[in-house]
PDB file of C-alpha atoms in Angstrom:
ATOM      1  CA  UNK A   1     173.492 -75.581  51.090  1.00 42.00           C
ATOM      2  CA  UNK A   2     170.959 -73.416  48.803  1.00 53.00           C
ATOM      3  CA  UNK A   3     169.846 -76.451  46.475  1.00 60.00           C
ATOM      4  CA  UNK A   4     169.415 -79.900  47.648  1.00 88.00           C
ATOM      5  CA  UNK A   5     167.050 -80.819  44.670  1.00 92.00           C
ATOM      6  CA  UNK A   6     167.590 -84.440  42.934  1.00 93.00           C
ATOM      7  CA  UNK A   7     167.878 -84.201  38.984  1.00 92.00           C
ATOM      8  CA  UNK A   8     166.755 -87.567  38.277  1.00 92.00           C
ATOM      9  CA  UNK A   9     168.506 -89.060  34.843  1.00 89.00           C
ATOM     10  CA  UNK A  10     167.410 -92.374  32.904  1.00 87.00           C
ATOM     11  CA  UNK A  11     170.859 -94.376  32.296  1.00 84.00           C
ATOM     12  CA  UNK A  12     171.202 -95.836  28.902  1.00 83.00           C
ATOM     13  CA  UNK A  13     170.044 -92.729  26.891  1.00 91.00           C
ATOM     14  CA  UNK A  14     172.267 -92.255  23.780  1.00 94.00           C
ATOM     15  CA  UNK A  15     172.936 -88.412  25.156  1.00 93.00           C
ATOM     16  CA  UNK A  16     173.645 -89.684  28.095  1.00 93.00           C
ATOM     17  CA  UNK A  17     176.195 -92.089  26.748  1.00 94.00           C
ATOM     18  CA  UNK A  18     177.795 -89.697  24.349  1.00 96.00           C
ATOM     19  CA  UNK A  19     178.193 -87.290  27.152  1.00 96.00           C
ATOM     20  CA  UNK A  20     179.637 -89.829  29.199  1.00 96.00           C
ATOM     21  CA  UNK A  21     182.291 -91.063  26.515  1.00 97.00           C
ATOM     22  CA  UNK A  22     183.047 -87.355  25.688  1.00 98.00           C
ATOM     23  CA  UNK A  23     184.338 -87.081  29.218  1.00 98.00           C
ATOM     24  CA  UNK A  24     186.012 -90.674  29.771  1.00 98.00           C
ATOM     25  CA  UNK A  25     188.060 -89.915  26.370  1.00 98.00           C
ATOM     26  CA  UNK A  26     189.361 -86.649  28.367  1.00 98.00           C
ATOM     27  CA  UNK A  27     189.686 -88.513  31.661  1.00 98.00           C
ATOM     28  CA  UNK A  28     191.933 -91.531  29.525  1.00 98.00           C
ATOM     29  CA  UNK A  29     194.016 -88.853  27.566  1.00 98.00           C
ATOM     30  CA  UNK A  30     194.668 -87.084  31.280  1.00 98.00           C
ATOM     31  CA  UNK A  31     195.758 -89.995  32.735  1.00 97.00           C
ATOM     32  CA  UNK A  32     197.669 -91.636  29.978  1.00 97.00           C
ATOM     33  CA  UNK A  33     199.441 -88.035  29.624  1.00 97.00           C
ATOM     34  CA  UNK A  34     203.286 -87.803  30.593  1.00 95.00           C
ATOM     35  CA  UNK A  35     204.117 -87.105  34.339  1.00 91.00           C
ATOM     36  CA  UNK A  36     205.669 -83.655  33.592  1.00 94.00           C
ATOM     37  CA  UNK A  37     203.686 -82.355  30.922  1.00 95.00           C
ATOM     38  CA  UNK A  38     201.486 -80.088  33.197  1.00 94.00           C
ATOM     39  CA  UNK A  39     200.744 -77.672  30.097  1.00 95.00           C
ATOM     40  CA  UNK A  40     198.790 -80.473  28.809  1.00 97.00           C
ATOM     41  CA  UNK A  41     197.049 -82.199  31.795  1.00 97.00           C
ATOM     42  CA  UNK A  42     196.069 -78.349  32.916  1.00 96.00           C
ATOM     43  CA  UNK A  43     194.521 -78.307  29.002  1.00 97.00           C
ATOM     44  CA  UNK A  44     192.589 -81.329  29.090  1.00 98.00           C
ATOM     45  CA  UNK A  45     191.171 -80.518  32.836  1.00 98.00           C
ATOM     46  CA  UNK A  46     190.336 -77.092  31.622  1.00 98.00           C
ATOM     47  CA  UNK A  47     188.616 -78.771  28.434  1.00 98.00           C
ATOM     48  CA  UNK A  48     186.951 -81.297  30.503  1.00 98.00           C
ATOM     49  CA  UNK A  49     185.801 -79.602  33.746  1.00 98.00           C
ATOM     50  CA  UNK A  50     182.780 -76.943  33.905  1.00 98.00           C
ATOM     51  CA  UNK A  51     185.375 -74.305  35.103  1.00 98.00           C
ATOM     52  CA  UNK A  52     189.010 -74.185  36.731  1.00 98.00           C
ATOM     53  CA  UNK A  53     190.244 -71.462  38.427  1.00 98.00           C
ATOM     54  CA  UNK A  54     194.381 -71.186  38.432  1.00 97.00           C
ATOM     55  CA  UNK A  55     196.885 -73.843  39.153  1.00 96.00           C
ATOM     56  CA  UNK A  56     195.345 -76.903  39.448  1.00 97.00           C
ATOM     57  CA  UNK A  57     196.524 -79.664  40.418  1.00 96.00           C
ATOM     58  CA  UNK A  58     195.113 -83.422  39.736  1.00 97.00           C
ATOM     59  CA  UNK A  59     197.157 -86.379  40.407  1.00 97.00           C
ATOM     60  CA  UNK A  60     197.064 -89.843  38.388  1.00 94.00           C
ATOM     61  CA  UNK A  61     194.259 -91.902  37.885  1.00 97.00           C
ATOM     62  CA  UNK A  62     191.523 -89.388  38.522  1.00 98.00           C
ATOM     63  CA  UNK A  63     187.628 -90.262  36.999  1.00 98.00           C
ATOM     64  CA  UNK A  64     184.677 -88.754  36.635  1.00 98.00           C
ATOM     65  CA  UNK A  65     181.018 -89.219  34.722  1.00 96.00           C
ATOM     66  CA  UNK A  66     180.586 -85.500  32.840  1.00 97.00           C
ATOM     67  CA  UNK A  67     183.286 -83.436  33.849  1.00 98.00           C
ATOM     68  CA  UNK A  68     181.422 -80.315  32.862  1.00 98.00           C
ATOM     69  CA  UNK A  69     179.871 -80.423  35.941  1.00 98.00           C
ATOM     70  CA  UNK A  70     182.854 -79.751  38.121  1.00 98.00           C
ATOM     71  CA  UNK A  71     183.716 -76.416  39.132  1.00 98.00           C
ATOM     72  CA  UNK A  72     186.782 -75.728  40.925  1.00 98.00           C
ATOM     73  CA  UNK A  73     188.563 -72.647  42.299  1.00 98.00           C
ATOM     74  CA  UNK A  74     192.449 -71.305  42.215  1.00 98.00           C
ATOM     75  CA  UNK A  75     195.283 -73.327  43.873  1.00 98.00           C
ATOM     76  CA  UNK A  76     193.049 -76.863  43.424  1.00 98.00           C
ATOM     77  CA  UNK A  77     194.456 -80.027  44.494  1.00 98.00           C
ATOM     78  CA  UNK A  78     193.493 -83.518  44.157  1.00 98.00           C
ATOM     79  CA  UNK A  79     195.897 -86.682  45.052  1.00 98.00           C
ATOM     80  CA  UNK A  80     195.572 -90.250  43.336  1.00 98.00           C
ATOM     81  CA  UNK A  81     192.570 -92.406  42.454  1.00 98.00           C
ATOM     82  CA  UNK A  82     189.879 -89.319  42.686  1.00 98.00           C
ATOM     83  CA  UNK A  83     186.332 -90.190  41.372  1.00 98.00           C
ATOM     84  CA  UNK A  84     184.375 -87.166  41.061  1.00 98.00           C
ATOM     85  CA  UNK A  85     180.284 -88.793  39.968  1.00 98.00           C
ATOM     86  CA  UNK A  86     179.180 -85.440  38.787  1.00 98.00           C
ATOM     87  CA  UNK A  87     175.555 -86.147  37.477  1.00 97.00           C
ATOM     88  CA  UNK A  88     175.350 -82.817  39.124  1.00 97.00           C
ATOM     89  CA  UNK A  89     177.037 -79.785  40.175  1.00 98.00           C
ATOM     90  CA  UNK A  90     180.178 -79.865  42.131  1.00 98.00           C
ATOM     91  CA  UNK A  91     181.251 -76.951  43.228  1.00 98.00           C
ATOM     92  CA  UNK A  92     184.758 -76.946  45.349  1.00 98.00           C
ATOM     93  CA  UNK A  93     186.173 -73.595  46.531  1.00 98.00           C
ATOM     94  CA  UNK A  94     189.441 -72.098  46.445  1.00 98.00           C
ATOM     95  CA  UNK A  95     192.906 -73.838  47.767  1.00 98.00           C
ATOM     96  CA  UNK A  96     191.254 -77.006  48.671  1.00 98.00           C
ATOM     97  CA  UNK A  97     193.271 -80.369  49.414  1.00 98.00           C
ATOM     98  CA  UNK A  98     191.957 -83.614  48.165  1.00 98.00           C
ATOM     99  CA  UNK A  99     193.736 -86.438  49.320  1.00 98.00           C
ATOM    100  CA  UNK A 100     194.335 -89.996  47.482  1.00 98.00           C
ATOM    101  CA  UNK A 101     191.151 -92.481  47.157  1.00 98.00           C
ATOM    102  CA  UNK A 102     188.623 -90.334  47.889  1.00 98.00           C
ATOM    103  CA  UNK A 103     185.045 -90.408  46.700  1.00 98.00           C
ATOM    104  CA  UNK A 104     182.683 -87.195  45.385  1.00 98.00           C
ATOM    105  CA  UNK A 105     179.466 -88.667  44.575  1.00 98.00           C
ATOM    106  CA  UNK A 106     176.636 -86.755  43.786  1.00 98.00           C
ATOM    107  CA  UNK A 107     174.787 -89.626  42.028  1.00 95.00           C
ATOM    108  CA  UNK A 108     172.481 -92.311  43.949  1.00 92.00           C
ATOM    109  CA  UNK A 109     169.738 -94.648  42.964  1.00 88.00           C
ATOM    110  CA  UNK A 110     166.107 -95.885  43.985  1.00 84.00           C
ATOM    111  CA  UNK A 111     165.683 -98.040  47.369  1.00 86.00           C
ATOM    112  CA  UNK A 112     163.191 -99.914  45.622  1.00 87.00           C
ATOM    113  CA  UNK A 113     164.614-102.661  43.705  1.00 88.00           C
ATOM    114  CA  UNK A 114     162.362-102.861  40.794  1.00 88.00           C
ATOM    115  CA  UNK A 115     164.311-100.645  38.023  1.00 84.00           C
ATOM    116  CA  UNK A 116     167.161 -99.432  40.503  1.00 84.00           C
ATOM    117  CA  UNK A 117     169.416-100.015  37.458  1.00 84.00           C
ATOM    118  CA  UNK A 118     167.631 -98.179  34.936  1.00 85.00           C
ATOM    119  CA  UNK A 119     167.234 -94.373  36.498  1.00 86.00           C
ATOM    120  CA  UNK A 120     169.007 -92.616  38.869  1.00 91.00           C
ATOM    121  CA  UNK A 121     169.199 -89.169  40.707  1.00 95.00           C
ATOM    122  CA  UNK A 122     171.569 -86.961  41.492  1.00 97.00           C
ATOM    123  CA  UNK A 123     171.999 -83.936  44.059  1.00 98.00           C
ATOM    124  CA  UNK A 124     174.849 -81.204  44.082  1.00 98.00           C
ATOM    125  CA  UNK A 125     177.704 -81.076  46.574  1.00 98.00           C
ATOM    126  CA  UNK A 126     179.444 -78.055  47.714  1.00 98.00           C
ATOM    127  CA  UNK A 127     182.768 -77.570  49.227  1.00 98.00           C
ATOM    128  CA  UNK A 128     183.791 -74.164  50.315  1.00 98.00           C
ATOM    129  CA  UNK A 129     187.376 -72.732  50.609  1.00 98.00           C
ATOM    130  CA  UNK A 130     190.467 -73.952  52.029  1.00 98.00           C
ATOM    131  CA  UNK A 131     188.549 -77.253  52.845  1.00 98.00           C
ATOM    132  CA  UNK A 132     190.950 -80.279  53.290  1.00 98.00           C
ATOM    133  CA  UNK A 133     189.651 -83.445  52.715  1.00 98.00           C
ATOM    134  CA  UNK A 134     191.712 -86.553  53.765  1.00 98.00           C
ATOM    135  CA  UNK A 135     192.461 -89.695  51.949  1.00 98.00           C
ATOM    136  CA  UNK A 136     189.895 -92.442  51.312  1.00 98.00           C
ATOM    137  CA  UNK A 137     186.962 -90.380  52.405  1.00 98.00           C
ATOM    138  CA  UNK A 138     183.538 -90.291  50.626  1.00 98.00           C
ATOM    139  CA  UNK A 139     181.412 -87.209  50.461  1.00 98.00           C
ATOM    140  CA  UNK A 140     177.680 -88.625  49.631  1.00 98.00           C
ATOM    141  CA  UNK A 141     175.289 -86.583  47.386  1.00 98.00           C
ATOM    142  CA  UNK A 142     173.970 -83.297  48.232  1.00 98.00           C
ATOM    143  CA  UNK A 143     176.541 -82.411  51.133  1.00 98.00           C
ATOM    144  CA  UNK A 144     178.085 -79.246  51.746  1.00 98.00           C
ATOM    145  CA  UNK A 145     181.216 -78.349  53.516  1.00 98.00           C
ATOM    146  CA  UNK A 146     181.729 -74.962  55.015  1.00 98.00           C
ATOM    147  CA  UNK A 147     185.043 -73.103  54.635  1.00 98.00           C
ATOM    148  CA  UNK A 148     188.202 -73.644  56.598  1.00 98.00           C
ATOM    149  CA  UNK A 149     186.615 -77.198  57.488  1.00 98.00           C
ATOM    150  CA  UNK A 150     188.466 -80.889  58.135  1.00 98.00           C
ATOM    151  CA  UNK A 151     187.511 -83.822  56.779  1.00 98.00           C
ATOM    152  CA  UNK A 152     189.645 -86.662  58.638  1.00 98.00           C
ATOM    153  CA  UNK A 153     191.150 -89.183  56.650  1.00 98.00           C
ATOM    154  CA  UNK A 154     188.930 -92.030  56.221  1.00 98.00           C
ATOM    155  CA  UNK A 155     185.332 -90.349  56.978  1.00 98.00           C
ATOM    156  CA  UNK A 156     181.926 -91.040  55.145  1.00 98.00           C
ATOM    157  CA  UNK A 157     180.677 -87.729  55.350  1.00 98.00           C
ATOM    158  CA  UNK A 158     176.815 -87.977  55.462  1.00 98.00           C
ATOM    159  CA  UNK A 159     175.556 -84.886  56.633  1.00 98.00           C
ATOM    160  CA  UNK A 160     176.362 -81.046  56.313  1.00 98.00           C
ATOM    161  CA  UNK A 161     179.867 -80.031  57.759  1.00 98.00           C
ATOM    162  CA  UNK A 162     179.794 -76.121  59.031  1.00 98.00           C
ATOM    163  CA  UNK A 163     182.498 -73.559  58.098  1.00 98.00           C
ATOM    164  CA  UNK A 164     185.584 -73.884  60.713  1.00 98.00           C
ATOM    165  CA  UNK A 165     184.996 -77.601  61.886  1.00 98.00           C
ATOM    166  CA  UNK A 166     186.777 -80.864  61.751  1.00 98.00           C
ATOM    167  CA  UNK A 167     185.081 -83.979  61.363  1.00 98.00           C
ATOM    168  CA  UNK A 168     185.895 -87.754  61.384  1.00 98.00           C
ATOM    169  CA  UNK A 169     184.769 -91.315  61.512  1.00 98.00           C
ATOM    170  CA  UNK A 170     181.278 -93.428  59.847  1.00 98.00           C
ATOM    171  CA  UNK A 171     179.397 -91.513  59.496  1.00 98.00           C
ATOM    172  CA  UNK A 172     181.773 -88.058  59.992  1.00 98.00           C
ATOM    173  CA  UNK A 173     180.704 -86.221  62.972  1.00 98.00           C
ATOM    174  CA  UNK A 174     181.930 -82.880  64.519  1.00 98.00           C
ATOM    175  CA  UNK A 175     185.174 -83.279  66.633  1.00 98.00           C
ATOM    176  CA  UNK A 176     185.882 -79.990  67.166  1.00 97.00           C
ATOM    177  CA  UNK A 177     186.039 -76.111  65.797  1.00 96.00           C
ATOM    178  CA  UNK A 178     188.882 -74.437  64.526  1.00 93.00           C
TER     179      UNK A 178
END
């Protein structure tokens, strides 16, 4: 991945709180929309996310921090109960499928206990084109997942995934190349 720079932030600032409130209001509106109101739901996602390709599909009970740091390509699909902690940028390519109960987390905190709850850091995540992330996976800060790869259900991704790979486990390890 081209940029694994940590972005530092202070929790509890008015600016951060207002950005979070904006995102949470849009997320609440999205999650409370009628299931069949596809146009309304797509409109909310386009307002919430930084950029959106054609034909996005996001199932119920989606959550994020800021929204505007999320960029998705064409034909993006995400299953139920997805959480994207987007304190840093999350770029997801075209034709990606994300299963239910997936967490994509750019945010982290100091290992030092003093003032751990007052600040944090975030590192961008990049997911390539034609990637399939199975249900109940966790993608940690700074991870890059290469094009055409598969992350097997239940995996915890702690290291970059090369293109054309299948990874599985905790921590996720390469099982085979595609």
